[in-house]
């Protein structure tokens, strides 16, 4: 939501992924510009389960079937789910989209 403040950028981030995250989070303008690969989906971006479910549906629509967030999350314990980052999602993207 609009009160979320992601950490400052620290490295290269796929702009299409950042835009998709902003859409899913219903974030204010400029929010995606502050995203970083190390931002945690839960702890930093405060994405809730509904937003994560929407992201899981929209990732393969935009990036193809390899962008399987639901499959990634299914194999994680609670601590790993809490530690899931934007970089973890970016790693699911095809090579040309993941850069």
Short mmCIF file of N, CA, C and O in Angstrom, two decimals:
data_model
loop_
_atom_site.label_atom_id
_atom_site.label_comp_id
_atom_site.label_asym_id
_atom_site.label_seq_id
_atom_site.Cartn_x
_atom_site.Cartn_y
_atom_site.Cartn_z
N UNK A 1 0.82 -1.18 0.00
CA UNK A 1 0.00 0.00 0.00
C UNK A 1 0.87 1.26 0.00
O UNK A 1 2.07 1.18 0.05
N UNK A 2 0.27 2.39 0.00
CA UNK A 2 0.99 3.64 -0.21
C UNK A 2 1.96 4.01 0.91
O UNK A 2 2.85 4.80 0.69
N UNK A 3 1.83 3.43 2.10
CA UNK A 3 2.72 3.78 3.20
C UNK A 3 4.00 2.94 3.21
O UNK A 3 4.85 3.12 4.06
N UNK A 4 4.17 2.08 2.25
CA UNK A 4 5.37 1.24 2.19
C UNK A 4 6.55 2.02 1.65
O UNK A 4 6.44 2.74 0.68
N UNK A 5 7.69 1.83 2.25
CA UNK A 5 8.90 2.51 1.82
C UNK A 5 10.00 1.47 1.64
O UNK A 5 10.62 1.03 2.60
N UNK A 6 10.25 1.02 0.39
CA UNK A 6 11.29 0.02 0.17
C UNK A 6 12.67 0.61 0.43
O UNK A 6 12.85 1.82 0.37
N UNK A 7 13.65 -0.26 0.67
CA UNK A 7 15.02 0.22 0.87
C UNK A 7 15.55 0.88 -0.39
O UNK A 7 15.06 0.64 -1.49
N UNK A 8 16.57 1.71 -0.24
CA UNK A 8 17.19 2.38 -1.38
C UNK A 8 17.85 1.36 -2.31
O UNK A 8 18.29 0.30 -1.86
N UNK A 9 17.94 1.66 -3.61
CA UNK A 9 18.55 0.73 -4.56
C UNK A 9 20.00 0.42 -4.21
O UNK A 9 20.71 1.25 -3.69
N UNK A 10 20.43 -0.81 -4.52
CA UNK A 10 21.81 -1.20 -4.25
C UNK A 10 22.45 -1.93 -5.43
O UNK A 10 23.61 -2.25 -5.38
N UNK A 11 21.72 -2.21 -6.48
CA UNK A 11 22.27 -2.91 -7.63
C UNK A 11 21.27 -2.97 -8.76
O UNK A 11 20.18 -2.42 -8.65
N UNK A 12 21.65 -3.64 -9.85
CA UNK A 12 20.76 -3.70 -11.01
C UNK A 12 19.48 -4.46 -10.73
O UNK A 12 19.48 -5.49 -10.06
N UNK A 13 18.39 -3.93 -11.21
CA UNK A 13 17.09 -4.55 -11.01
C UNK A 13 16.34 -4.50 -12.32
O UNK A 13 16.36 -3.48 -13.01
N UNK A 14 15.70 -5.58 -12.65
CA UNK A 14 14.88 -5.64 -13.85
C UNK A 14 13.74 -4.64 -13.71
O UNK A 14 12.93 -4.74 -12.78
N UNK A 15 13.68 -3.68 -14.62
CA UNK A 15 12.68 -2.61 -14.52
C UNK A 15 11.25 -3.13 -14.73
O UNK A 15 10.32 -2.64 -14.12
N UNK A 16 11.10 -4.14 -15.58
CA UNK A 16 9.77 -4.71 -15.79
C UNK A 16 9.29 -5.41 -14.52
O UNK A 16 8.11 -5.33 -14.17
N UNK A 17 10.19 -6.08 -13.83
CA UNK A 17 9.84 -6.72 -12.57
C UNK A 17 9.49 -5.66 -11.53
O UNK A 17 8.50 -5.80 -10.81
N UNK A 18 10.27 -4.60 -11.45
CA UNK A 18 9.99 -3.53 -10.50
C UNK A 18 8.62 -2.92 -10.76
O UNK A 18 7.85 -2.67 -9.82
N UNK A 19 8.29 -2.70 -12.02
CA UNK A 19 6.98 -2.14 -12.37
C UNK A 19 5.86 -3.09 -11.98
O UNK A 19 4.82 -2.66 -11.46
N UNK A 20 6.07 -4.38 -12.21
CA UNK A 20 5.05 -5.37 -11.84
C UNK A 20 4.86 -5.41 -10.32
O UNK A 20 3.72 -5.45 -9.83
N UNK A 21 5.94 -5.37 -9.57
CA UNK A 21 5.84 -5.35 -8.11
C UNK A 21 5.07 -4.11 -7.64
O UNK A 21 4.23 -4.20 -6.74
N UNK A 22 5.33 -2.98 -8.26
CA UNK A 22 4.62 -1.75 -7.88
C UNK A 22 3.13 -1.87 -8.18
O UNK A 22 2.30 -1.43 -7.38
N UNK A 23 2.78 -2.48 -9.31
CA UNK A 23 1.37 -2.67 -9.65
C UNK A 23 0.69 -3.59 -8.63
O UNK A 23 -0.39 -3.28 -8.14
N UNK A 24 1.34 -4.70 -8.33
CA UNK A 24 0.78 -5.68 -7.39
C UNK A 24 0.62 -5.05 -6.00
O UNK A 24 -0.36 -5.30 -5.31
N UNK A 25 1.58 -4.23 -5.60
CA UNK A 25 1.55 -3.59 -4.27
C UNK A 25 0.66 -2.35 -4.24
O UNK A 25 0.46 -1.78 -3.18
N UNK A 26 0.14 -1.96 -5.40
CA UNK A 26 -0.67 -0.73 -5.49
C UNK A 26 0.11 0.43 -4.88
O UNK A 26 -0.40 1.19 -4.04
N UNK A 27 1.37 0.54 -5.29
CA UNK A 27 2.30 1.52 -4.72
C UNK A 27 2.17 2.89 -5.38
O UNK A 27 1.74 2.98 -6.53
N UNK A 28 2.58 3.92 -4.68
CA UNK A 28 2.54 5.28 -5.24
C UNK A 28 3.62 5.48 -6.31
O UNK A 28 4.59 4.71 -6.38
N UNK A 29 3.48 6.53 -7.13
CA UNK A 29 4.50 6.82 -8.14
C UNK A 29 5.88 6.96 -7.50
O UNK A 29 6.02 7.50 -6.41
N UNK A 30 6.90 6.45 -8.18
CA UNK A 30 8.28 6.54 -7.70
C UNK A 30 8.69 5.42 -6.77
O UNK A 30 9.88 5.24 -6.51
N UNK A 31 7.74 4.64 -6.27
CA UNK A 31 8.06 3.55 -5.34
C UNK A 31 9.01 2.54 -5.97
O UNK A 31 9.98 2.13 -5.34
N UNK A 32 8.75 2.17 -7.21
CA UNK A 32 9.58 1.16 -7.89
C UNK A 32 11.01 1.63 -8.07
O UNK A 32 11.93 0.81 -8.12
N UNK A 33 11.23 2.95 -8.13
CA UNK A 33 12.58 3.49 -8.30
C UNK A 33 13.47 3.22 -7.09
O UNK A 33 14.68 3.27 -7.19
N UNK A 34 12.85 2.95 -5.95
CA UNK A 34 13.62 2.70 -4.73
C UNK A 34 13.79 1.22 -4.41
O UNK A 34 14.41 0.88 -3.42
N UNK A 35 13.25 0.37 -5.24
CA UNK A 35 13.39 -1.07 -5.01
C UNK A 35 14.84 -1.50 -5.19
O UNK A 35 15.57 -0.94 -6.00
N UNK A 36 15.23 -2.51 -4.45
CA UNK A 36 16.56 -3.10 -4.59
C UNK A 36 16.42 -4.61 -4.64
O UNK A 36 15.44 -5.17 -4.15
N UNK A 37 17.41 -5.28 -5.23
CA UNK A 37 17.35 -6.74 -5.28
C UNK A 37 17.28 -7.38 -3.89
O UNK A 37 16.67 -8.43 -3.73
N UNK A 38 17.84 -6.74 -2.90
CA UNK A 38 17.85 -7.31 -1.56
C UNK A 38 16.59 -7.06 -0.74
O UNK A 38 16.48 -7.55 0.38
N UNK A 39 15.64 -6.33 -1.30
CA UNK A 39 14.41 -6.04 -0.56
C UNK A 39 13.62 -7.32 -0.34
O UNK A 39 13.36 -8.08 -1.29
N UNK A 40 13.24 -7.58 0.91
CA UNK A 40 12.45 -8.76 1.23
C UNK A 40 10.99 -8.50 0.91
O UNK A 40 10.46 -7.43 1.21
N UNK A 41 10.34 -9.49 0.28
CA UNK A 41 8.94 -9.34 -0.11
C UNK A 41 8.06 -9.11 1.11
O UNK A 41 7.13 -8.31 1.07
N UNK A 42 8.35 -9.81 2.18
CA UNK A 42 7.54 -9.73 3.39
C UNK A 42 8.00 -8.59 4.29
O UNK A 42 7.25 -7.65 4.54
N UNK A 43 9.23 -8.62 4.73
CA UNK A 43 9.71 -7.69 5.74
C UNK A 43 9.92 -6.27 5.26
O UNK A 43 9.74 -5.33 6.02
N UNK A 44 10.31 -6.07 4.00
CA UNK A 44 10.59 -4.73 3.49
C UNK A 44 9.43 -4.18 2.66
O UNK A 44 9.03 -3.04 2.83
N UNK A 45 8.92 -4.99 1.75
CA UNK A 45 7.85 -4.52 0.86
C UNK A 45 6.47 -4.72 1.45
O UNK A 45 5.50 -4.15 0.95
N UNK A 46 6.38 -5.54 2.49
CA UNK A 46 5.12 -5.80 3.20
C UNK A 46 4.02 -6.34 2.28
O UNK A 46 2.85 -6.03 2.44
N UNK A 47 4.42 -7.19 1.32
CA UNK A 47 3.42 -7.81 0.45
C UNK A 47 2.65 -8.84 1.26
O UNK A 47 3.23 -9.66 1.96
N UNK A 48 1.33 -8.78 1.17
CA UNK A 48 0.50 -9.75 1.89
C UNK A 48 0.24 -10.96 0.99
O UNK A 48 0.66 -11.00 -0.16
N UNK A 49 -0.46 -11.95 1.51
CA UNK A 49 -0.70 -13.19 0.76
C UNK A 49 -1.50 -12.96 -0.52
O UNK A 49 -1.26 -13.61 -1.53
N UNK A 50 -2.44 -12.03 -0.49
CA UNK A 50 -3.22 -11.73 -1.70
C UNK A 50 -2.33 -11.12 -2.78
O UNK A 50 -2.42 -11.48 -3.96
N UNK A 51 -1.44 -10.22 -2.38
CA UNK A 51 -0.52 -9.60 -3.33
C UNK A 51 0.48 -10.62 -3.87
O UNK A 51 0.80 -10.63 -5.06
N UNK A 52 0.96 -11.51 -2.99
CA UNK A 52 1.87 -12.56 -3.45
C UNK A 52 1.17 -13.52 -4.41
O UNK A 52 1.77 -13.97 -5.39
N UNK A 53 -0.09 -13.83 -4.15
CA UNK A 53 -0.86 -14.69 -5.05
C UNK A 53 -1.03 -14.02 -6.41
O UNK A 53 -0.88 -14.67 -7.45
N UNK A 54 -1.33 -12.73 -6.40
CA UNK A 54 -1.46 -12.00 -7.67
C UNK A 54 -0.13 -11.97 -8.40
O UNK A 54 -0.07 -12.16 -9.62
N UNK A 55 0.95 -11.76 -7.68
CA UNK A 55 2.28 -11.76 -8.29
C UNK A 55 2.58 -13.13 -8.89
O UNK A 55 3.12 -13.22 -10.00
N UNK A 56 2.22 -14.20 -8.19
CA UNK A 56 2.46 -15.57 -8.68
C UNK A 56 1.72 -15.82 -9.99
O UNK A 56 2.20 -16.56 -10.85
N UNK A 57 0.55 -15.22 -10.15
CA UNK A 57 -0.22 -15.37 -11.40
C UNK A 57 0.37 -14.50 -12.52
O UNK A 57 0.50 -14.94 -13.66
N UNK A 58 0.75 -13.29 -12.17
CA UNK A 58 1.18 -12.33 -13.19
C UNK A 58 2.61 -12.54 -13.67
O UNK A 58 2.94 -12.19 -14.81
N UNK A 59 3.49 -13.10 -12.84
CA UNK A 59 4.88 -13.34 -13.27
C UNK A 59 4.96 -14.22 -14.52
O UNK A 59 5.60 -13.84 -15.50
N UNK A 60 4.33 -15.41 -14.53
CA UNK A 60 4.42 -16.23 -15.74
C UNK A 60 3.71 -15.62 -16.94
O UNK A 60 4.11 -15.85 -18.08
N UNK A 61 2.67 -14.83 -16.69
CA UNK A 61 2.00 -14.14 -17.80
C UNK A 61 2.96 -13.18 -18.48
O UNK A 61 2.97 -13.06 -19.70
N UNK A 62 3.79 -12.51 -17.70
CA UNK A 62 4.71 -11.50 -18.23
C UNK A 62 6.04 -12.11 -18.68
O UNK A 62 6.60 -11.74 -19.70
N UNK A 63 6.58 -13.07 -17.91
CA UNK A 63 7.93 -13.55 -18.14
C UNK A 63 8.02 -15.00 -18.61
O UNK A 63 9.10 -15.49 -18.88
N UNK A 64 6.90 -15.71 -18.65
CA UNK A 64 6.91 -17.10 -19.08
C UNK A 64 6.83 -18.06 -17.92
O UNK A 64 6.94 -17.67 -16.75
N UNK A 65 6.65 -19.35 -18.23
CA UNK A 65 6.39 -20.36 -17.20
C UNK A 65 7.53 -20.59 -16.21
O UNK A 65 7.30 -21.08 -15.10
N UNK A 66 8.75 -20.24 -16.56
CA UNK A 66 9.87 -20.42 -15.63
C UNK A 66 9.77 -19.49 -14.42
O UNK A 66 10.35 -19.77 -13.37
N UNK A 67 9.02 -18.42 -14.54
CA UNK A 67 8.84 -17.46 -13.44
C UNK A 67 7.75 -17.98 -12.50
O UNK A 67 6.67 -17.41 -12.38
N UNK A 68 8.05 -19.08 -11.84
CA UNK A 68 7.08 -19.81 -11.02
C UNK A 68 7.27 -19.49 -9.54
O UNK A 68 7.93 -20.23 -8.80
N UNK A 69 6.69 -18.40 -9.10
CA UNK A 69 6.81 -18.00 -7.70
C UNK A 69 6.12 -19.00 -6.78
O UNK A 69 6.64 -19.33 -5.72
N UNK A 70 4.98 -19.51 -7.18
CA UNK A 70 4.27 -20.49 -6.35
C UNK A 70 5.14 -21.73 -6.14
O UNK A 70 5.21 -22.26 -5.03
N UNK A 71 5.79 -22.20 -7.19
CA UNK A 71 6.67 -23.36 -7.07
C UNK A 71 7.85 -23.09 -6.16
O UNK A 71 8.24 -23.93 -5.36
N UNK A 72 8.42 -21.89 -6.27
CA UNK A 72 9.54 -21.51 -5.41
C UNK A 72 9.10 -21.47 -3.95
O UNK A 72 9.75 -22.04 -3.08
N UNK A 73 7.99 -20.83 -3.69
CA UNK A 73 7.50 -20.68 -2.31
C UNK A 73 7.10 -22.03 -1.71
O UNK A 73 7.24 -22.23 -0.50
N UNK A 74 6.62 -22.96 -2.53
CA UNK A 74 6.15 -24.25 -2.03
C UNK A 74 7.27 -25.04 -1.35
O UNK A 74 7.01 -25.81 -0.43
N UNK A 75 8.50 -24.83 -1.76
CA UNK A 75 9.61 -25.58 -1.19
C UNK A 75 10.30 -24.91 -0.03
O UNK A 75 11.33 -25.40 0.43
N UNK A 76 9.76 -23.81 0.48
CA UNK A 76 10.44 -23.05 1.52
C UNK A 76 9.77 -23.18 2.87
O UNK A 76 8.54 -23.26 2.95
N UNK A 77 10.59 -23.17 3.93
CA UNK A 77 10.02 -23.14 5.28
C UNK A 77 9.70 -21.68 5.64
O UNK A 77 9.96 -20.76 4.86
N UNK A 78 9.15 -21.46 6.81
CA UNK A 78 8.70 -20.14 7.21
C UNK A 78 9.83 -19.11 7.20
O UNK A 78 9.66 -17.99 6.70
N UNK A 79 10.98 -19.48 7.72
CA UNK A 79 12.11 -18.54 7.76
C UNK A 79 12.55 -18.16 6.35
O UNK A 79 12.86 -16.99 6.07
N UNK A 80 12.58 -19.12 5.45
CA UNK A 80 12.98 -18.84 4.07
C UNK A 80 11.92 -18.01 3.36
O UNK A 80 12.26 -17.15 2.54
N UNK A 81 10.65 -18.24 3.65
CA UNK A 81 9.59 -17.41 3.08
C UNK A 81 9.75 -15.96 3.52
O UNK A 81 9.59 -15.03 2.72
N UNK A 82 10.07 -15.76 4.78
CA UNK A 82 10.26 -14.41 5.30
C UNK A 82 11.49 -13.74 4.70
O UNK A 82 11.54 -12.52 4.59
N UNK A 83 12.47 -14.54 4.29
CA UNK A 83 13.71 -14.00 3.74
C UNK A 83 13.68 -13.85 2.22
O UNK A 83 14.63 -13.33 1.64
N UNK A 84 12.60 -14.27 1.57
CA UNK A 84 12.50 -14.20 0.11
C UNK A 84 12.64 -12.77 -0.37
O UNK A 84 11.98 -11.86 0.13
N UNK A 85 13.53 -12.55 -1.35
CA UNK A 85 13.84 -11.20 -1.82
C UNK A 85 13.44 -10.99 -3.28
O UNK A 85 13.13 -11.94 -4.00
N UNK A 86 13.51 -9.75 -3.69
CA UNK A 86 13.28 -9.39 -5.09
C UNK A 86 14.30 -10.13 -5.97
O UNK A 86 13.96 -10.61 -7.05
N UNK A 87 15.53 -10.26 -5.51
CA UNK A 87 16.56 -10.98 -6.27
C UNK A 87 16.18 -12.44 -6.48
O UNK A 87 16.46 -13.01 -7.53
N UNK A 88 15.53 -13.05 -5.50
CA UNK A 88 15.08 -14.43 -5.64
C UNK A 88 14.06 -14.55 -6.77
O UNK A 88 14.08 -15.51 -7.54
N UNK A 89 13.18 -13.59 -6.86
CA UNK A 89 12.20 -13.59 -7.95
C UNK A 89 12.90 -13.31 -9.27
O UNK A 89 12.65 -13.96 -10.28
N UNK A 90 13.79 -12.35 -9.27
CA UNK A 90 14.51 -12.00 -10.50
C UNK A 90 15.29 -13.20 -11.03
O UNK A 90 15.40 -13.37 -12.24
N UNK A 91 15.77 -14.06 -10.14
CA UNK A 91 16.51 -15.26 -10.57
C UNK A 91 15.61 -16.24 -11.32
O UNK A 91 16.12 -17.08 -12.07
N UNK A 92 14.29 -16.13 -11.15
CA UNK A 92 13.36 -17.00 -11.87
C UNK A 92 13.14 -16.55 -13.31
O UNK A 92 12.64 -17.33 -14.12
N UNK A 93 13.48 -15.31 -13.62
CA UNK A 93 13.20 -14.75 -14.93
C UNK A 93 14.14 -15.30 -15.98
O UNK A 93 15.29 -15.63 -15.67
N UNK A 94 13.68 -15.39 -17.22
CA UNK A 94 14.56 -15.81 -18.31
C UNK A 94 15.79 -14.89 -18.37
O UNK A 94 15.70 -13.72 -17.99
N UNK A 95 16.89 -15.41 -18.86
CA UNK A 95 18.18 -14.68 -18.88
C UNK A 95 18.05 -13.26 -19.41
O UNK A 95 18.52 -12.32 -18.79
N UNK A 96 17.39 -13.06 -20.54
CA UNK A 96 17.30 -11.72 -21.12
C UNK A 96 16.42 -10.79 -20.28
O UNK A 96 16.58 -9.59 -20.31
N UNK A 97 15.48 -11.36 -19.50
CA UNK A 97 14.63 -10.54 -18.65
C UNK A 97 15.21 -10.38 -17.25
O UNK A 97 14.86 -9.43 -16.56
N UNK A 98 16.07 -11.27 -16.83
CA UNK A 98 16.58 -11.26 -15.47
C UNK A 98 17.67 -10.24 -15.22
O UNK A 98 18.03 -10.00 -14.09
N UNK A 99 18.21 -9.64 -16.27
CA UNK A 99 19.29 -8.67 -16.09
C UNK A 99 18.79 -7.31 -15.72
O UNK A 99 17.80 -6.85 -16.04
#
